[in-house]
mmCIF file of C-alpha atoms in Angstrom:
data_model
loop_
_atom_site.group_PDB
_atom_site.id
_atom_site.type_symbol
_atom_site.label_atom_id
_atom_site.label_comp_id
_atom_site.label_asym_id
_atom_site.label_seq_id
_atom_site.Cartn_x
_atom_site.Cartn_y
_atom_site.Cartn_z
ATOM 1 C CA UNK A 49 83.200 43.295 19.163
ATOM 2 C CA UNK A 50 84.441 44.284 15.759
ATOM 3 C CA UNK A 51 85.748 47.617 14.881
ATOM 4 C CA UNK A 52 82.552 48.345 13.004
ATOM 5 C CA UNK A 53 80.901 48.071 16.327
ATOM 6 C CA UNK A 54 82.710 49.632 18.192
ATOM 7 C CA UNK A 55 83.050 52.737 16.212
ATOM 8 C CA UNK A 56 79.033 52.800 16.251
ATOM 9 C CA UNK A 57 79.419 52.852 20.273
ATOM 10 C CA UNK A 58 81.423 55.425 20.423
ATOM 11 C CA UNK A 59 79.456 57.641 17.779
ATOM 12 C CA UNK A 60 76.253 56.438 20.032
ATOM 13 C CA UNK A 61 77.931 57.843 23.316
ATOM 14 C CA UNK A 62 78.745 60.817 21.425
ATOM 15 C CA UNK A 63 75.609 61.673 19.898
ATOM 16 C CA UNK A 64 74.458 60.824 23.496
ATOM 17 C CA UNK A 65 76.595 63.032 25.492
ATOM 18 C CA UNK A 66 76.110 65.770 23.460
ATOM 19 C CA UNK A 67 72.755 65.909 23.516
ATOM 20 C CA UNK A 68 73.047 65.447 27.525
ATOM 21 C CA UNK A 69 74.974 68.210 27.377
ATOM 22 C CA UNK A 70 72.745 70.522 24.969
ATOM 23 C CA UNK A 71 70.164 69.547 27.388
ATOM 24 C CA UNK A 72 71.792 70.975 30.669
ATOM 25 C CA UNK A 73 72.689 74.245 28.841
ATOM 26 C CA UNK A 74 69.204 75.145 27.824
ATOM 27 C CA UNK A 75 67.753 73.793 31.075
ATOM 28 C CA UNK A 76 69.886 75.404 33.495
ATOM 29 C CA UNK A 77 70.080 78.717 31.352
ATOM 30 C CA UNK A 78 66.038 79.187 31.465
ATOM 31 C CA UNK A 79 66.209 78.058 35.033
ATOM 32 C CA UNK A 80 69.228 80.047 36.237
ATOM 33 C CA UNK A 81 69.657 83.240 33.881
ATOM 34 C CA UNK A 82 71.951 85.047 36.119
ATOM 35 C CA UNK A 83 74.292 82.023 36.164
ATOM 36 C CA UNK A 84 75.147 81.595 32.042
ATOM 37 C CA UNK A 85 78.825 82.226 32.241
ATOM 38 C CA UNK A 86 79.486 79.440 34.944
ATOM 39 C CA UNK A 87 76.528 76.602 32.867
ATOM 40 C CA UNK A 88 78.584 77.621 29.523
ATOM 41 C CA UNK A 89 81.650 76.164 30.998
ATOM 42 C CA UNK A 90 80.428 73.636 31.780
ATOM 43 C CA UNK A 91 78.197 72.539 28.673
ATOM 44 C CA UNK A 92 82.175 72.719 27.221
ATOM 45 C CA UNK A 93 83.551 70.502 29.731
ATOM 46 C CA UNK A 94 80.986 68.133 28.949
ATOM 47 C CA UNK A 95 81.345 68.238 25.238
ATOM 48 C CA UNK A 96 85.171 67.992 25.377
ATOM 49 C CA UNK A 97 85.003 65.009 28.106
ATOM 50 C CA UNK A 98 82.528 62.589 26.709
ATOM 51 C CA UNK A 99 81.002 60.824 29.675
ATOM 52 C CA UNK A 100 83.498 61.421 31.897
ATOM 53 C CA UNK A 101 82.530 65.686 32.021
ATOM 54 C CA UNK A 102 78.644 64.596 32.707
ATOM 55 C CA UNK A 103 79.900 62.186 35.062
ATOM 56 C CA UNK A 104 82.108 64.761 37.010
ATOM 57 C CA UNK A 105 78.867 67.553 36.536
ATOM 58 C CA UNK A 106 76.578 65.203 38.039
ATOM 59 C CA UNK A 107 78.646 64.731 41.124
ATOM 60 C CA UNK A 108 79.723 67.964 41.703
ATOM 61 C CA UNK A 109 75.585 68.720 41.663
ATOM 62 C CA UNK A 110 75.049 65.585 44.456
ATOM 63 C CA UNK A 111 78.141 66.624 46.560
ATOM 64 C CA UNK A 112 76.913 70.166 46.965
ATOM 65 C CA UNK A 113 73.106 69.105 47.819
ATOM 66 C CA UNK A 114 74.103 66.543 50.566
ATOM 67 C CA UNK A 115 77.017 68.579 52.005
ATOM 68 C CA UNK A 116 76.338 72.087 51.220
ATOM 69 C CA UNK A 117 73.282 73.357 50.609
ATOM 70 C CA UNK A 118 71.892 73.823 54.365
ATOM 71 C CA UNK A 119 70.857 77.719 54.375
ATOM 72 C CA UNK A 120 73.426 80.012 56.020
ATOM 73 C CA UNK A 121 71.825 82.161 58.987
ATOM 74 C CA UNK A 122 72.573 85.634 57.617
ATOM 75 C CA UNK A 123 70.735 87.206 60.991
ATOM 76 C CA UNK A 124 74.069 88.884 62.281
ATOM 77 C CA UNK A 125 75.473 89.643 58.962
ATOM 78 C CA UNK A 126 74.763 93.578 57.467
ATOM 79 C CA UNK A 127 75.084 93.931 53.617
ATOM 80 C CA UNK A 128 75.462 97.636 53.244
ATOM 81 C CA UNK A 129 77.613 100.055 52.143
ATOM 82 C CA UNK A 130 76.555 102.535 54.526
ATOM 83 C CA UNK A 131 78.574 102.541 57.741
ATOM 84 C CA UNK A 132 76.522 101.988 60.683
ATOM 85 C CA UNK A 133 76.954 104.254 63.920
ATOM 86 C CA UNK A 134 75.502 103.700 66.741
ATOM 87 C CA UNK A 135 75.059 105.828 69.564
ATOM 88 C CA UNK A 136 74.485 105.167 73.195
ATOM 89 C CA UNK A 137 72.718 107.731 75.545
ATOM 90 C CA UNK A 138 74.215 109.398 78.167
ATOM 91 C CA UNK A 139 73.498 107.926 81.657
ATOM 92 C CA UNK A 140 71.789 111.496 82.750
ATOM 93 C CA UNK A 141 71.602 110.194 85.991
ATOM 94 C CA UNK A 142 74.963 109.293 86.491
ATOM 95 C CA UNK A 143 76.128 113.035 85.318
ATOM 96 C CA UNK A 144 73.822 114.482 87.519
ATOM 97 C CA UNK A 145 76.274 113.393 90.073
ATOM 98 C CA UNK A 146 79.235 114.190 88.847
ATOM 99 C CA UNK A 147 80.553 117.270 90.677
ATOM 100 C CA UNK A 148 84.201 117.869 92.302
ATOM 101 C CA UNK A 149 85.003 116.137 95.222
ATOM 102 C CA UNK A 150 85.596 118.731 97.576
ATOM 103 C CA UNK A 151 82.017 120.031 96.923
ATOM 104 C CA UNK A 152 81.111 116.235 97.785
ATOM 105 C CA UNK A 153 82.538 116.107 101.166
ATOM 106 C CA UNK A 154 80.027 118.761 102.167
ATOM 107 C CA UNK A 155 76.795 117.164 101.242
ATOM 108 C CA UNK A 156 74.738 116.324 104.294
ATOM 109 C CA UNK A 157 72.765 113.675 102.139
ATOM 110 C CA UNK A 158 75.123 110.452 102.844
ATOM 111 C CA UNK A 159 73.401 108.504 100.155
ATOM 112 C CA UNK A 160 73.825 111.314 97.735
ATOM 113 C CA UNK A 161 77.880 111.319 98.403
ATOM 114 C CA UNK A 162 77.643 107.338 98.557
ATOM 115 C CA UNK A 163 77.010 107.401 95.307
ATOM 116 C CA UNK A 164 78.635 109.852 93.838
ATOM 117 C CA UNK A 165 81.492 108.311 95.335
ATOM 118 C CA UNK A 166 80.522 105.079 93.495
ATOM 119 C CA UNK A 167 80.796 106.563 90.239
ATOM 120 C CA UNK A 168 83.806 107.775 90.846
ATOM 121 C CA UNK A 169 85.407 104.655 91.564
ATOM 122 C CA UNK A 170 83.511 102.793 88.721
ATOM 123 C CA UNK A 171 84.686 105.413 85.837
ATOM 124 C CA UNK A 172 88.292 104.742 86.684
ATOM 125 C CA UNK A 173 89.580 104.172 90.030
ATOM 126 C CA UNK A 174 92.906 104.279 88.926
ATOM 127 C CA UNK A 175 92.736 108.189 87.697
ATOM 128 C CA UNK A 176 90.495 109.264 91.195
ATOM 129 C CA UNK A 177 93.135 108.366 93.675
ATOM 130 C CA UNK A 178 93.759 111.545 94.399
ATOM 131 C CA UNK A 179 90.003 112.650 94.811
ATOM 132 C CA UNK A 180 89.369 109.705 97.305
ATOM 133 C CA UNK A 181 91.931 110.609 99.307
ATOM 134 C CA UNK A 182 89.680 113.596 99.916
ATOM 135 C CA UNK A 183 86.842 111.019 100.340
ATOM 136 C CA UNK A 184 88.785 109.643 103.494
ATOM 137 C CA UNK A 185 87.998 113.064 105.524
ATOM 138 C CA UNK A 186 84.065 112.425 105.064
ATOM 139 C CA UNK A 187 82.037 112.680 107.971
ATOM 140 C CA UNK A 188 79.979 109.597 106.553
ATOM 141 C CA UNK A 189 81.790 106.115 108.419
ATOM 142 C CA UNK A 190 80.461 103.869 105.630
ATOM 143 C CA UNK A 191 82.194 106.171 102.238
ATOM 144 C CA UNK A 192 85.577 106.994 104.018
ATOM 145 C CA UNK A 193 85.437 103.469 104.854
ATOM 146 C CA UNK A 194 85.007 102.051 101.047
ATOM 147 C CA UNK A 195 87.275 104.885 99.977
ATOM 148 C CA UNK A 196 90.433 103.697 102.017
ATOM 149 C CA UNK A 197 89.543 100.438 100.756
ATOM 150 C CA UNK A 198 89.573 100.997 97.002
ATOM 151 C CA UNK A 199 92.284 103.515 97.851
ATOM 152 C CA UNK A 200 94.525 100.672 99.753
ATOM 153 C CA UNK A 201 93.622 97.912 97.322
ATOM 154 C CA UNK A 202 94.787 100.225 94.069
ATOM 155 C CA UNK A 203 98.063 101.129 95.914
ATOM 156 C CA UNK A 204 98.746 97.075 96.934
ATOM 157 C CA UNK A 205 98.557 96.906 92.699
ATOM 158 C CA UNK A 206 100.648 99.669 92.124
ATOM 159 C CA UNK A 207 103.113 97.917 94.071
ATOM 160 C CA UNK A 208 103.118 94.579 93.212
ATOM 161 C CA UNK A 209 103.087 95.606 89.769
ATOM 162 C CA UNK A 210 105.773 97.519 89.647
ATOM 163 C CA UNK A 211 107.908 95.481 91.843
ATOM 164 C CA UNK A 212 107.421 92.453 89.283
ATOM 165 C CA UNK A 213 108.009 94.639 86.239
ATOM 166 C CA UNK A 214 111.006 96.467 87.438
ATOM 167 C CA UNK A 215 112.799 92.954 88.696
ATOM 168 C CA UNK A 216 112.427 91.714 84.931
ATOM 169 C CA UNK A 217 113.792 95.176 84.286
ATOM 170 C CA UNK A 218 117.081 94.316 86.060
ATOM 171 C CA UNK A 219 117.035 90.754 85.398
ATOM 172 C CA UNK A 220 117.375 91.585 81.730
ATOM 173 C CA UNK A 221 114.315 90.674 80.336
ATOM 174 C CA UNK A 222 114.899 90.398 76.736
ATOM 175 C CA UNK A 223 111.692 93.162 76.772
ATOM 176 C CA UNK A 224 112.997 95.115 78.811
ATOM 177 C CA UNK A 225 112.934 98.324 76.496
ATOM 178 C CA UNK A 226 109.238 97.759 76.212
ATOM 179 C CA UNK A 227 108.672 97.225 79.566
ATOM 180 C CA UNK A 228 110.965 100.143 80.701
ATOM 181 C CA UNK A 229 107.881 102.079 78.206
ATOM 182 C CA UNK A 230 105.055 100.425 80.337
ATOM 183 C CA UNK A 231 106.297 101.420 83.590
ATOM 184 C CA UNK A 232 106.989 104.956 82.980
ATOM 185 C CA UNK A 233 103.480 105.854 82.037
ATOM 186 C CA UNK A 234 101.477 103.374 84.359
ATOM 187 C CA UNK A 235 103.923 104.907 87.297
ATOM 188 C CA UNK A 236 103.435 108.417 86.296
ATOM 189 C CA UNK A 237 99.676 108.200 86.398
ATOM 190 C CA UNK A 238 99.671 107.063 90.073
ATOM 191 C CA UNK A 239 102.364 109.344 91.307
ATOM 192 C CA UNK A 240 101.202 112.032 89.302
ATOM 193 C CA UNK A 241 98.783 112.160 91.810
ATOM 194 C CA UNK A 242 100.609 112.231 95.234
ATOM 195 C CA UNK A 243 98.726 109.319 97.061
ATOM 196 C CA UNK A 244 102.033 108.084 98.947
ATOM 197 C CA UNK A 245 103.384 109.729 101.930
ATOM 198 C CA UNK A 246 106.333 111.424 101.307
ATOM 199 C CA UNK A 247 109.120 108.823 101.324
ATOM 200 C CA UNK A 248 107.353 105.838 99.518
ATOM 201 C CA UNK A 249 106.754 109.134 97.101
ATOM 202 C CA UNK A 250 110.241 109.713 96.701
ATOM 203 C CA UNK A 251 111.540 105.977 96.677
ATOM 204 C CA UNK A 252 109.010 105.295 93.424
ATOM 205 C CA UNK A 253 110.224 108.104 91.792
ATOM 206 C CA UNK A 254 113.729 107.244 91.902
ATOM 207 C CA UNK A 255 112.698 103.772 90.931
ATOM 208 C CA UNK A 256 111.176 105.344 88.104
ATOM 209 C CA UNK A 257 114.135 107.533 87.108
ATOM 210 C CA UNK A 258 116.090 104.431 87.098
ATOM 211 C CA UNK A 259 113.801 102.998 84.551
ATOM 212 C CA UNK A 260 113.976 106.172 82.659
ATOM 213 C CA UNK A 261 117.687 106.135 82.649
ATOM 214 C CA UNK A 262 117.480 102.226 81.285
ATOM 215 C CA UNK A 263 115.114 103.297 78.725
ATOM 216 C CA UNK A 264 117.356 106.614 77.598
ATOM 217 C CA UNK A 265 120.592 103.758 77.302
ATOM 218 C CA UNK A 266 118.739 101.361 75.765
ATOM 219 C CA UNK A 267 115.954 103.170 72.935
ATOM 220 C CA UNK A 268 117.416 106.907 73.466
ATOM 221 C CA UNK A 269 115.902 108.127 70.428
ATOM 222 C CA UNK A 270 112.278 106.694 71.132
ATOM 223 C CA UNK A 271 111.947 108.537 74.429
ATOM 224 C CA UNK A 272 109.291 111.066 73.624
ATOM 225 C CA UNK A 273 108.931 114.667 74.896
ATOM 226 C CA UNK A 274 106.170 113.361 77.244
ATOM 227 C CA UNK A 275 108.411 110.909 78.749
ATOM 228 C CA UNK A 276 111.103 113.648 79.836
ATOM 229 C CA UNK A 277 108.072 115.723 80.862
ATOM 230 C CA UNK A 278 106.972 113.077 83.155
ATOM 231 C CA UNK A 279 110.042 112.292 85.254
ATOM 232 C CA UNK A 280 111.086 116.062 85.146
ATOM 233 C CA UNK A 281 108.087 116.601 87.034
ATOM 234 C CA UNK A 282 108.343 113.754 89.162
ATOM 235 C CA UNK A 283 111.737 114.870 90.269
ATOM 236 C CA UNK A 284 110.859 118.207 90.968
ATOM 237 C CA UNK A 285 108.445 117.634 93.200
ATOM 238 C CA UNK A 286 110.378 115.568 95.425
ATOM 239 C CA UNK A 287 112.985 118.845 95.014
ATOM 240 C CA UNK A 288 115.496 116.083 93.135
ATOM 241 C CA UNK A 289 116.840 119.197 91.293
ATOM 242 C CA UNK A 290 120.065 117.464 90.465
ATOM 243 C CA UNK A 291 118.916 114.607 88.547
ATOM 244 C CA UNK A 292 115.662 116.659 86.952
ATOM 245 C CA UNK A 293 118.374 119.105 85.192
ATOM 246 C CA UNK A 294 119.388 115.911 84.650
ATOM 247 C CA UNK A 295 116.672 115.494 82.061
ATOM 248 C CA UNK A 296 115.900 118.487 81.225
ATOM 249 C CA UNK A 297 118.676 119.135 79.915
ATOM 250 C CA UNK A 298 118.344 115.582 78.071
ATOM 251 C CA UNK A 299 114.856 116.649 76.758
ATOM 252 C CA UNK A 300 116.701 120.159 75.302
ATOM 253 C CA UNK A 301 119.076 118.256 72.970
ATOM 254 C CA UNK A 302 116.477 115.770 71.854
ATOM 255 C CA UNK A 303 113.685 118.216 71.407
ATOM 256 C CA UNK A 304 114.922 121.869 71.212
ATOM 257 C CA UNK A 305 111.565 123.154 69.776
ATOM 258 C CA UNK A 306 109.007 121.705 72.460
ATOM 259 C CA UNK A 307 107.351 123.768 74.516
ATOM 260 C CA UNK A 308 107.324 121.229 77.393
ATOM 261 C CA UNK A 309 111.011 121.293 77.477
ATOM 262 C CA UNK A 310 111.215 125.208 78.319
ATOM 263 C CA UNK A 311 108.569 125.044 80.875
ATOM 264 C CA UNK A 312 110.405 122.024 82.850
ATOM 265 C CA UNK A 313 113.375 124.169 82.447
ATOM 266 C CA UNK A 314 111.733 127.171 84.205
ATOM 267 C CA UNK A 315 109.811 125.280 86.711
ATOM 268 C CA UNK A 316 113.544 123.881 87.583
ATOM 269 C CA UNK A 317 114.921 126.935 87.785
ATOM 270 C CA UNK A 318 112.354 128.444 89.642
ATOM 271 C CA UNK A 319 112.376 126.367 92.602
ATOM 272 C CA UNK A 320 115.613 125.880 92.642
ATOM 273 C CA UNK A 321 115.926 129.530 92.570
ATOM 274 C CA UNK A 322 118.108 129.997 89.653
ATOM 275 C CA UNK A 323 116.921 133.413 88.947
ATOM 276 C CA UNK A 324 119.550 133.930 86.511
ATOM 277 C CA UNK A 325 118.860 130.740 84.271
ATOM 278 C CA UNK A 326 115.445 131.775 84.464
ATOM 279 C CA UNK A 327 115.520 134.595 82.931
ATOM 280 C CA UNK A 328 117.859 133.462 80.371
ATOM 281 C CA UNK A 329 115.116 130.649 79.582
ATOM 282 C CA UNK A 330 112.580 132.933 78.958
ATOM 283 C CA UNK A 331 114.479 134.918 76.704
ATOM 284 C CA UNK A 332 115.215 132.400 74.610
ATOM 285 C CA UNK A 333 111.739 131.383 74.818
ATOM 286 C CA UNK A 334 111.215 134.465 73.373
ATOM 287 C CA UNK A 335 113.021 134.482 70.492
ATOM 288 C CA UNK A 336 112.287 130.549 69.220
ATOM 289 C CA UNK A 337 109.515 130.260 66.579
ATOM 290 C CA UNK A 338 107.776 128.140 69.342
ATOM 291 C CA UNK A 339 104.220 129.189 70.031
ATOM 292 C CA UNK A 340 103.424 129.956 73.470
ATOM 293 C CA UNK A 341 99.972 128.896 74.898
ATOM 294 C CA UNK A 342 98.258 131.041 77.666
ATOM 295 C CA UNK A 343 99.363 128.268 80.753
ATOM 296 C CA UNK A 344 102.950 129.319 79.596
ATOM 297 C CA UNK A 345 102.194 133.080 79.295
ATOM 298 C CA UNK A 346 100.615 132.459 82.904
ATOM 299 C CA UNK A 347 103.374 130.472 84.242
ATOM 300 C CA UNK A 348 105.839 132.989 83.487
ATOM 301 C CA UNK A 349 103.832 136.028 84.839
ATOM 302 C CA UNK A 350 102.953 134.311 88.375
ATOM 303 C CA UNK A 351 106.915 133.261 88.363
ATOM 304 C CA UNK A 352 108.309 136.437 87.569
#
């Protein structure tokens, strides 16, 4: 082909793709009126590119029809810039229920205190030990017998767990400070509530002092007031007065102006009848900027 010919070719194929490309502009831009931006750009790519831009636009269009264009199930899927709330509806029934235990154990109905006793184990067993103990006194066979059950089969846990947790403990787990955290609360919240007779009492607590004592060495500054509450208390009641100065004293320097840290100190003193120290805790009590809340202003009135 001569030059002459081939320079009419090319002038053809121009001519052609451009008015292609005219074409798809004012076709698409009647047809899709919100889309002119994106239709623009590509009219351009199409002019600059001479067959190759049409080419490319045309299978761009196929590709997205065969693989893309199957409708998307939008049934789950909330467009709004309102939050939604939901609320659920009290289970009236359930609440009717709910009284204190001691008032349970009285109830001549047995399927009344059945269930109430079911509810109480299906909020949170783990927080009601204390309560079924109370449950084990009922007249009714069948609920003392389920409530020694859930009662023996929370304790097993308790046990289990913390034997596992506290051996990784002393192993050296390398999360050891972490776990040290876990097993301070999840012990305090059974022995908090005095299920164990008194020397499994007393061996958990000094299991969990230990742990405390790891924790103080190892993340001293992330032990929180609650934390020194906790095994204060723990201590106390098993009459550990020793080692619960101990942490008081621990909880003074690391938190001078919490409230918690005065009471431990004059529940200490107080049963370890320190009437001296006492005093001198309440005094200074007195004259920190910390506010005192009536269950203070009531412990220190029955104590005095």
């Amino acid at each position: 082909m001569s030059a002459t010919g081939q320079s009419i070719l090319i002038i053809v194929l121009l001519v052609i793709n451009a008015i292609v490309a005219i074409l798809y502009y004012v076709l698409n831009t009647i047809i899709k009126q919100n889309r002119e931006k994106s239709i623009l750009i590509r009219t351009v790519v199409m002019l600059l590119c001479p067959v190759a831009g049409p080419v490319f636009v045309m299978l761009s269009f196929v590709i997205f029809k065969v693989f893309m264009s199957e409708p998307v199930d939008l049934a789950d899927v909330v467009f709004s810039k309102e939050r939604m709330k939901f609320e659920s509806k009290a289970d009236e029934e359930k609440e009717r229920n709910v009284v204190p235990l001691e008032e349970a154990i009285a109830i001549s109905e047995k399927d009344d205190l059945r269930k109430l006793v079911m509810n109480l184990v299906s909020s949170n067993a783990s927080e009601s030990l204390a309560s079924l103990t109370l449950a084990l006194d009922s007249e009714d066979s069948e609920t003392s017998h389920y409530a020694a059950s859930v009662l023996q089969d929370m304790l097993n846990n308790f046990r289990v767990e913390v034997e596992t947790q506290y051996r990784r403990v002393l192993d050296g787990d390398e999360r050891r400070v972490s776990i040290c955290e876990y097993l301070i609360e999840y012990m305090d919240s059974y022995l908090s509530q005095r299920v164990f007779i008194d020397l499994e009492q007393k061996n958990y607590v000094e299991i969990m002092e230990n742990v405390c004592d790891i924790y103080y060495e190892n993340a001293e500054w992330s032990m929180t007031g609650r934390q020194y509450e906790m095994i204060s208390l723990r201590l106390l009641e098993i009459e550990s007065y020793e080692l619960c100065e101990k942490w008081c004293m621990r909880a003074r320097e690391h938190y001078p102006e919490s409230l918690t840290t005065y009471t431990c100190l004059l529940k200490l003193y107080f049963n370890s009848r320190q009437k001296e120290y006492f005093f001198e805790t309440i005094e200074e009590l007195k004259n920190s900027s910390i506010v005192i809340d009536s269950e203070t202003l009531e412990l220190i009135r029955v104590f005095s």
